[in-house]
Coordinates of C-alpha atoms in Angstrom, one line a residue:
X1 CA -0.4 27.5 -1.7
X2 CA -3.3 29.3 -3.5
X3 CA -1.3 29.9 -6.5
X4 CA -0.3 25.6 -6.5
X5 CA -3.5 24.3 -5.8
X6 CA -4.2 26.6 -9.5
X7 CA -3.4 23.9 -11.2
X8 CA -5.6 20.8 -12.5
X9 CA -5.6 17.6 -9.7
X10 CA -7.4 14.3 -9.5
X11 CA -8.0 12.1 -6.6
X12 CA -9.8 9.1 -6.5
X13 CA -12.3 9.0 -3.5
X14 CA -11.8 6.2 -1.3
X15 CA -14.6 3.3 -1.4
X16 CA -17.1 3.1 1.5
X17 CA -16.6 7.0 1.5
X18 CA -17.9 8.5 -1.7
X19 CA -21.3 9.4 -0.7
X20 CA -19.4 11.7 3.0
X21 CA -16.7 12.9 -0.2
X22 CA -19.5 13.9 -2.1
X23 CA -21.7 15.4 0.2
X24 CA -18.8 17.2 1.2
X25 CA -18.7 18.4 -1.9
X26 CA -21.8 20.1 -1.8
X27 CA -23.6 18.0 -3.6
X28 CA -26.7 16.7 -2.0
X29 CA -27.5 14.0 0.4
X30 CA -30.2 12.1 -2.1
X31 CA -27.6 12.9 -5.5
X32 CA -24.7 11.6 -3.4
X33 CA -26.3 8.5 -2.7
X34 CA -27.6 7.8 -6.2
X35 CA -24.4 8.5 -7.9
X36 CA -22.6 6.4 -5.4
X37 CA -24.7 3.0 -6.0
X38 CA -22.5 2.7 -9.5
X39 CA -21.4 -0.9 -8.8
X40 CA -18.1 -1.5 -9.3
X41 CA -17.1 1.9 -10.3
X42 CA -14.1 4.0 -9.5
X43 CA -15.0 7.5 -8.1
X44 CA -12.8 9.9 -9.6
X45 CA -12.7 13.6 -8.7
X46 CA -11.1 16.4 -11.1
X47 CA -10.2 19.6 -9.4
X48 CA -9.1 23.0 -10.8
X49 CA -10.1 22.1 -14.4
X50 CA -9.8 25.0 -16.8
X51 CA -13.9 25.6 -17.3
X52 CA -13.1 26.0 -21.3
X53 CA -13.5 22.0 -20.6
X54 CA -16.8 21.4 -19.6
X55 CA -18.4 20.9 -23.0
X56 CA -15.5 18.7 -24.0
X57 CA -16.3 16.5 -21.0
X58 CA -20.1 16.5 -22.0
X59 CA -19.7 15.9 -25.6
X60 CA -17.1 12.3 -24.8
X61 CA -19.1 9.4 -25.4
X62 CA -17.3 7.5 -22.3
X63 CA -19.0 10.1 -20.2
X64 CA -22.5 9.7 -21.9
X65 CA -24.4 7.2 -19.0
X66 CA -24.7 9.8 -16.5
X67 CA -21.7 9.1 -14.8
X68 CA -20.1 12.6 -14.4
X69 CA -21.6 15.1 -12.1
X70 CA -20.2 19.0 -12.8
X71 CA -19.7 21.0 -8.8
X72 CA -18.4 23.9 -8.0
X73 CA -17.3 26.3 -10.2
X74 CA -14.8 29.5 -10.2
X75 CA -15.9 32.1 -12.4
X76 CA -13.1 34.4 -11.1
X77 CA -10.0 31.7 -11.5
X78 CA -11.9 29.8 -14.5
X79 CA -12.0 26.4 -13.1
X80 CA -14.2 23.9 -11.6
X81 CA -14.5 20.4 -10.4
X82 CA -16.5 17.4 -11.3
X83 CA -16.7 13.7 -10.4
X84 CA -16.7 10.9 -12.4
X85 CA -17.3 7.3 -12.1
X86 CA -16.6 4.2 -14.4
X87 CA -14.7 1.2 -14.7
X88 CA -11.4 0.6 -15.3
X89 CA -11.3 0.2 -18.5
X90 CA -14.1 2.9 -19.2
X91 CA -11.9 5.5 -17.3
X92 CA -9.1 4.0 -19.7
X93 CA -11.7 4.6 -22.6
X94 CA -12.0 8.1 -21.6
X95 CA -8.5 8.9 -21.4
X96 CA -8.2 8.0 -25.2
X97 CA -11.1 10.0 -26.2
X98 CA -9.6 13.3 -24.3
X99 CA -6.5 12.5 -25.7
X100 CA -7.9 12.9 -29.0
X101 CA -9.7 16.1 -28.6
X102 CA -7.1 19.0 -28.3
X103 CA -3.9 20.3 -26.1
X104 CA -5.7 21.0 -23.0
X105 CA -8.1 17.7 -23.3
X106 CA -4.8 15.6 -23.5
X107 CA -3.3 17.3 -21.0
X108 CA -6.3 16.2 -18.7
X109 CA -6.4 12.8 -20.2
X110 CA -2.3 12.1 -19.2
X111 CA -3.2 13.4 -15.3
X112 CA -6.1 11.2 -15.3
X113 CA -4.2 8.1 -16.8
X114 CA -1.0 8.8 -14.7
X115 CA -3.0 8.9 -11.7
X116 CA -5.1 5.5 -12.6
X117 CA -1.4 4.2 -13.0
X118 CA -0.3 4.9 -9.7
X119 CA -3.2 3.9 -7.7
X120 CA -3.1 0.4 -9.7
X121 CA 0.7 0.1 -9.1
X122 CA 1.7 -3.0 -6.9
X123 CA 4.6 -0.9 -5.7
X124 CA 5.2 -4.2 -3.6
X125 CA 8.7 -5.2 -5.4
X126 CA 11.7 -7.0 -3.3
X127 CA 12.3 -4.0 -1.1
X128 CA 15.9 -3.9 0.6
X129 CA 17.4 -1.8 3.1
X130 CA 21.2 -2.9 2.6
X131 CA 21.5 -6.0 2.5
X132 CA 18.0 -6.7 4.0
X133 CA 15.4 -8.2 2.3
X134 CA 11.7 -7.0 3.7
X135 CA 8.3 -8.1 3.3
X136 CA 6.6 -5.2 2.1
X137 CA 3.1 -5.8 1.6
X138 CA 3.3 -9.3 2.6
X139 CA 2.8 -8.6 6.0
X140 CA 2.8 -4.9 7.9
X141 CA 6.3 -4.3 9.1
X142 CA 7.2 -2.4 12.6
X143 CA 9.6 0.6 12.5
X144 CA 10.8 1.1 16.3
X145 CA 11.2 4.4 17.8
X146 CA 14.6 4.7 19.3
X147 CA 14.9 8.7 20.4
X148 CA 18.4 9.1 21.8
X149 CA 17.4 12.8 23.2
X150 CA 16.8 14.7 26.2
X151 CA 13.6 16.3 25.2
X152 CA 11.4 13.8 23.3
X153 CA 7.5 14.3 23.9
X154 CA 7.0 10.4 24.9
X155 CA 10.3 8.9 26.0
X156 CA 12.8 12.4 26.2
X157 CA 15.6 11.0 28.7
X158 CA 14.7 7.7 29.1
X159 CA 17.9 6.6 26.0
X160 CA 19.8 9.5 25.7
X161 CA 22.8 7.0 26.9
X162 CA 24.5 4.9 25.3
X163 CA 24.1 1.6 27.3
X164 CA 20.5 2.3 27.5
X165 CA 19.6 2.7 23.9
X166 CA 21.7 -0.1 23.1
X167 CA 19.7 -2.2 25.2
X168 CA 16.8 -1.1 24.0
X169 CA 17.3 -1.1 20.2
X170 CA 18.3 -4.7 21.3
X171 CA 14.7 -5.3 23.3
X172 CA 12.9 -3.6 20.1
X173 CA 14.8 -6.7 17.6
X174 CA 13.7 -9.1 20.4
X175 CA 10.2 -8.1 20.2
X176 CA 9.5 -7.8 16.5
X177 CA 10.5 -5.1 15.1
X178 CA 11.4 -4.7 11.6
X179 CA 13.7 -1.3 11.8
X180 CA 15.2 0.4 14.3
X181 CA 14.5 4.3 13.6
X182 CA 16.9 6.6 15.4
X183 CA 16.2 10.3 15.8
X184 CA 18.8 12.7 17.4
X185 CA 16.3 15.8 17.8
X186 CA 12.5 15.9 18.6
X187 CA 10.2 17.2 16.1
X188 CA 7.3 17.4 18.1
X189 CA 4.8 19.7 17.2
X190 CA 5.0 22.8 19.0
X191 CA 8.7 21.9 20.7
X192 CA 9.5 25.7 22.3
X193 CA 12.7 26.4 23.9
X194 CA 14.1 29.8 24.9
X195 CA 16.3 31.7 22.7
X196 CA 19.2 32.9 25.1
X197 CA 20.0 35.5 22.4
X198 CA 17.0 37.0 22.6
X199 CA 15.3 35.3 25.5
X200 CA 12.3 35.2 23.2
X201 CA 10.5 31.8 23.5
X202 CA 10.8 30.2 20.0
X203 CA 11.5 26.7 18.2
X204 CA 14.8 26.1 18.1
X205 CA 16.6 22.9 16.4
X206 CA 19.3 21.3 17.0
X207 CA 22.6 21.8 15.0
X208 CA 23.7 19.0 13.4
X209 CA 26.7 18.7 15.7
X210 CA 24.6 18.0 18.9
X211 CA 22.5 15.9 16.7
X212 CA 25.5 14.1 15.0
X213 CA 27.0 13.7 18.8
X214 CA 23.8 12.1 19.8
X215 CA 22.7 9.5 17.1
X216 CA 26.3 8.5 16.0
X217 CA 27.3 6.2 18.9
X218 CA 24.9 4.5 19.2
X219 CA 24.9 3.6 15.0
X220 CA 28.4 2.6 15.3
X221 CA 27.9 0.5 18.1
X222 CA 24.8 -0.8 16.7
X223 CA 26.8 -1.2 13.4
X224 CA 30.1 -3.0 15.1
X225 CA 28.0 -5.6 17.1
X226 CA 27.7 -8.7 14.7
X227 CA 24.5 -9.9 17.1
X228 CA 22.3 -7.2 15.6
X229 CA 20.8 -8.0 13.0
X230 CA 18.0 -5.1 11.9
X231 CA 18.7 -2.5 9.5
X232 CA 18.7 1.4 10.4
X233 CA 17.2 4.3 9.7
X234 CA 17.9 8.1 10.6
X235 CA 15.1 10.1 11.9
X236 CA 16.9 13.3 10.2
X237 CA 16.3 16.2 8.1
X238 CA 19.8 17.3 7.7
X239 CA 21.9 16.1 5.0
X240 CA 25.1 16.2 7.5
X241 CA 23.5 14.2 9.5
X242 CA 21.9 12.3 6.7
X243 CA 25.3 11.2 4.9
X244 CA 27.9 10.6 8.0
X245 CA 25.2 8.8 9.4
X246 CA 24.6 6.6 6.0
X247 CA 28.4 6.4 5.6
X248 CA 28.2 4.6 8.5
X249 CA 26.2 1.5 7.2
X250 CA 22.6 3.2 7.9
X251 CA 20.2 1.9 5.7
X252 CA 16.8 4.4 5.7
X253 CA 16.4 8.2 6.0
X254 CA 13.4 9.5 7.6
X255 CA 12.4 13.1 6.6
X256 CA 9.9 14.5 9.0
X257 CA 9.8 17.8 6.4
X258 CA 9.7 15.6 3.0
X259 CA 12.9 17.3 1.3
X260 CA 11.6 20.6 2.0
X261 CA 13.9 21.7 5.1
X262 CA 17.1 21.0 3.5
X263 CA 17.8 21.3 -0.3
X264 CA 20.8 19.1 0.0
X265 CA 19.2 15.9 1.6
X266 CA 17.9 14.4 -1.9
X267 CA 21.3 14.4 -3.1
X268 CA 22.5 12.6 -0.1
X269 CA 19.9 10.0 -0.6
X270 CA 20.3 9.5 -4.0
X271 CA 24.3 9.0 -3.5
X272 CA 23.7 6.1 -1.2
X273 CA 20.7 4.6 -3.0
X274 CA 18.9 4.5 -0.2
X275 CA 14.9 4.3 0.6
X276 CA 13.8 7.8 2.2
X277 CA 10.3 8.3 3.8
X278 CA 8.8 11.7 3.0
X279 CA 6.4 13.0 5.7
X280 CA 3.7 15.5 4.8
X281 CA 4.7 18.2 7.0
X282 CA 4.3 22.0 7.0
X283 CA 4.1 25.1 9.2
X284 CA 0.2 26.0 9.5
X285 CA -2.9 23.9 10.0
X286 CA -4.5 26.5 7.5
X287 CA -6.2 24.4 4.5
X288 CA -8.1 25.1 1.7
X289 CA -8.8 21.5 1.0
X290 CA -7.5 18.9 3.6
X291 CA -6.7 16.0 1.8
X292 CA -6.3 17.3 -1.8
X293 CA -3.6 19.9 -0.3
X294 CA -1.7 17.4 1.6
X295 CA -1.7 15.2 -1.4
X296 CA -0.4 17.9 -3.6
X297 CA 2.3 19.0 -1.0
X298 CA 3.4 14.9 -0.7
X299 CA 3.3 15.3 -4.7
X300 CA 6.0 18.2 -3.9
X301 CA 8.1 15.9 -1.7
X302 CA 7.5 13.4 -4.4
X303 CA 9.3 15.6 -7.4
X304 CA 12.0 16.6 -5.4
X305 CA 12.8 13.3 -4.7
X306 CA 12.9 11.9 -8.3
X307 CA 14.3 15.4 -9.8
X308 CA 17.2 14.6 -7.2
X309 CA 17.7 11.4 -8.6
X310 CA 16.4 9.3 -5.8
X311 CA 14.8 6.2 -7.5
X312 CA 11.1 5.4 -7.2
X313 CA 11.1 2.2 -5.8
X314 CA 13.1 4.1 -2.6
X315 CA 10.1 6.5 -1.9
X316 CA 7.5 5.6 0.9
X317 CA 5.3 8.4 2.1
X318 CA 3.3 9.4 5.5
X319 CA 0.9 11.7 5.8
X320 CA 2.5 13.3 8.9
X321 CA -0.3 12.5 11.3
X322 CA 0.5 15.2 15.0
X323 CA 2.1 17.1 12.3
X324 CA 0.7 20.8 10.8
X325 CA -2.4 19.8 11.8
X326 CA -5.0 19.4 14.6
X327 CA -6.9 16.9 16.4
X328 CA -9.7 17.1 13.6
X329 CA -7.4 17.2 11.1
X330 CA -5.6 14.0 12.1
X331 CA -8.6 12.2 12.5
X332 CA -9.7 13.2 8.8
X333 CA -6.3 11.8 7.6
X334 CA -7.0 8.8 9.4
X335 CA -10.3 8.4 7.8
X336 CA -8.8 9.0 4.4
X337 CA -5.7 6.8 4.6
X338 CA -6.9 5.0 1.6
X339 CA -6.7 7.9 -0.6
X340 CA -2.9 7.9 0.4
X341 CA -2.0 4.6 -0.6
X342 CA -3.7 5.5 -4.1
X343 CA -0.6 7.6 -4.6
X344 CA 1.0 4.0 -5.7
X345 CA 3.6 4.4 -3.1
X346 CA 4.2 2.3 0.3
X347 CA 2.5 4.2 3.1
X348 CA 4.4 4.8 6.4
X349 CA 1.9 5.3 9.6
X350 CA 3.3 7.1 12.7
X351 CA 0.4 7.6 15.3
X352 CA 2.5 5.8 18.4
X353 CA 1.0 8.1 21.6
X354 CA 0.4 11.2 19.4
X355 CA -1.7 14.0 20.9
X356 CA -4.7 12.8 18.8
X357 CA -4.8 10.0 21.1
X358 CA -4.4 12.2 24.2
X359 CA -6.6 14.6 23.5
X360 CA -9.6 11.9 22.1
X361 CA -9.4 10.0 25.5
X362 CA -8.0 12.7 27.9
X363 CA -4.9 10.4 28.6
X364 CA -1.1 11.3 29.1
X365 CA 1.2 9.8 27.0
X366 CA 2.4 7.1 29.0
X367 CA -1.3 5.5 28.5
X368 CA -2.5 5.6 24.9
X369 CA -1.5 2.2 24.3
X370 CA -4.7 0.9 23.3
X371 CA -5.9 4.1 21.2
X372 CA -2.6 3.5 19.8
X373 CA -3.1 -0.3 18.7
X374 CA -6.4 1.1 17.4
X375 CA -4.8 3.5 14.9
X376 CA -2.6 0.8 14.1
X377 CA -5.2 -1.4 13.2
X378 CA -7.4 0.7 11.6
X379 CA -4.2 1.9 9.2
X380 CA -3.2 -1.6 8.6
X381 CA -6.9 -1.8 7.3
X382 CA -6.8 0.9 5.3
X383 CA -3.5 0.1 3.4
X384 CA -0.4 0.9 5.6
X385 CA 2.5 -0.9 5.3
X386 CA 4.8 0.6 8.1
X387 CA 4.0 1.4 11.5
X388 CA 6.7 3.3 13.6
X389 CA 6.0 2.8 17.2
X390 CA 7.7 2.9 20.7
X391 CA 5.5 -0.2 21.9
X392 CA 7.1 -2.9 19.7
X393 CA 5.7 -6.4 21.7
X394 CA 2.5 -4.8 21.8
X395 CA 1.9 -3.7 18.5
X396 CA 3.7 -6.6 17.0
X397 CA 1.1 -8.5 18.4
X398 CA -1.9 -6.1 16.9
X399 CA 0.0 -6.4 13.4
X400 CA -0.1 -10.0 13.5
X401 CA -3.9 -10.0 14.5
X402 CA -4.6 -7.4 12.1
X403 CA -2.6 -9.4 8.9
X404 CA -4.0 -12.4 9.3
X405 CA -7.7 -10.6 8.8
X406 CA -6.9 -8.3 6.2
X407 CA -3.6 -9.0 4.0
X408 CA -4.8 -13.5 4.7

């Protein structure tokens, strides 16, 4: 992680929170505020910049009206960071006049342009799952949680036959939802089971047998049944899984490790032409920088995805809130969703009776309805445009009430 966060990154800083980002920063209260009152500006911050770089940035002409602050600086790695503010087009302006001054200028200027690209992207074409036509970013669509296992933190048991998921990916279509998102093994964070090898309490998942015995039933009858009418995505991370499961008519992989678990899953998912969700997911809640690391490590997810050949327009992202990371943590990802959805890529939210919400009101899972509907307000707010949840009616209802403020 050290040696990958080496490398040169920019992040735009979400509006309404650039004077907390820069603060943050460790610039000061009274600076922050000052720099910050640049209407209509976009606040962009450059990370690990080679220092060799400085005077280039203070000699461009775009950067001239005091609208570049210089912050911390590395002496032993030779970087630092700076902010910048400006326009569109005078962020555009400064691209060209990097571009212009050397190797490592232009190098900067193409991050900074691609980056500018990506958060102006209206990645809000046609988007199909099979032969269904969605409404992304017309209105916020609801993926329901169908877990057909044993041991799932909110509803373990309660589907784990056939007849009752059946009848309850059936209630789910009644109710609202969009996609019907079926998971054969429970990632929940810190799921422990005892190793009967070495009777050594440890994680231990699922084989893809089990998993494959669990989720495939219900798919084919889900599949065979001409009154259903929702498409179908596999809450998986094996490509086994993954391709009998897509073979099958599935329509949507959901990868709660974002490529990373298994090499072969890409491939899969580029073979079917499928859309894939990549969750920002990882072993430690140890971060340097919160957001700027998850962003790189989604960024990861991101190139392993295209350089397996899945297409661009089949990417959609989470930031993995409940997942490598704690109760702060989560509630910092929440705050910068915004920054997320400036990646240019449709944003997936998954907050349904998390520990966040159990641990913030001291409730057990079977009552974090309501801080539920408030995270899925506040991310429809902030730019998400799927929420997976187990309370469809519910939150079908907060999505409406939340659309017809924010998306009109």
């Amino acid at each position: 992680m050290k040696e990958r966060n080496s490398s040169a990154q920019i992040l735009i800083l979400e509006p309404g929170k650039t004077v907390a980002d820069l603060t943050a920063m460790g610039f000061s209260p009274e600076v922050s505020e000052q720099f910050a009152r640049q209407v209509d500006s976009i606040f962009i911050r450059l990370k690990n910049v080679p220092q060799e770089l400085i005077p280039v940035l203070k000699r461009v002409p775009a950067l001239e009206n005091n609208n570049v602050m210089f912050g911390k600086t590395d002496d032993r790695k030779q970087i630092f960071e700076a902010v910048i503010a400006g326009t569109e087009n005078e962020l555009n302006d400064l691209c060209e006049q990097l571009g212009q001054g050397g190797e490592k200028p232009a190098k900067l200027a193409a991050l900074l342009h691609g980056t500018l690209a990506k958060s102006s992207r209206k990645n809000r074409l046609p988007f199909f799952l099979g032969h269904h036509r969605l409404p992304l970013g017309q209105r916020t669509l609801i993926m329901g949680i169908l877990n057909v296992t044993p041991d799932s933190f909110s509803d373990g048991g309660r589907f784990d036959q056939l007849d009752e998921a059946l009848t309850q990916a059936f209630r789910m279509a009644e109710e609202g939802a969009d996609i019907i998102d079926i998971g054969g093994e429970s990632t929940r964070p810190g799921h422990i089971k005892v190793n009967a090898a070495t009777g050594i309490n440890q994680v231990m998942p699922v084989n893809a047998e089990v998993e494959l015995n669990r989720v495939m039933p219900v798919i084919k009858a889900l599949k065979k049944d001409q009154t259903f009418k929702l498409p179908l995505s596999i809450d998986t991370y094996k490509a086994k899984v993954a391709e009998q499961a897509l073979a099958s008519g599935v329509e949507m992989l959901n990868d709660v490790w974002g490529l990373k678990a298994d090499p072969h899953l890409g491939t899969v998912a580029a073979h079917f032409d499928v859309p894939i969700c990549l969750m920002h997911n990882r072993n430690s809640t140890d971060y340097d920088d919160l957001v700027a690391d998850i962003i790189a490590e989604i960024e990861e997810s991101i190139a392993l995805a295209q350089n397996a050949g899945i297409k661009d327009k089949n990417i959609i992202i989470d930031p993995g809130i409940g997942f490598g990371k704690d109760l702060h943590q989560n509630l910092d990802v929440m705050l910068h969703l915004n920054t997320f959805c400036r990646l240019g890529y449709p944003l997936l939210l998954g907050t349904s009776r998390k520990s966040m919400i159990g641990k913030t009101l001291d409730l057990p899972t079977d009552e974090r309805m309501e801080g539920t509907a408030a995270t899925v307000a506040y991310g429809i707010a902030a730019g998400a445009d799927i929420v997976r949840v187990h309370d469809v009616l519910p939150m079908k209802r907060v999505t409406v009430m939340t659309d017809a403020m924010i998306r009109r």
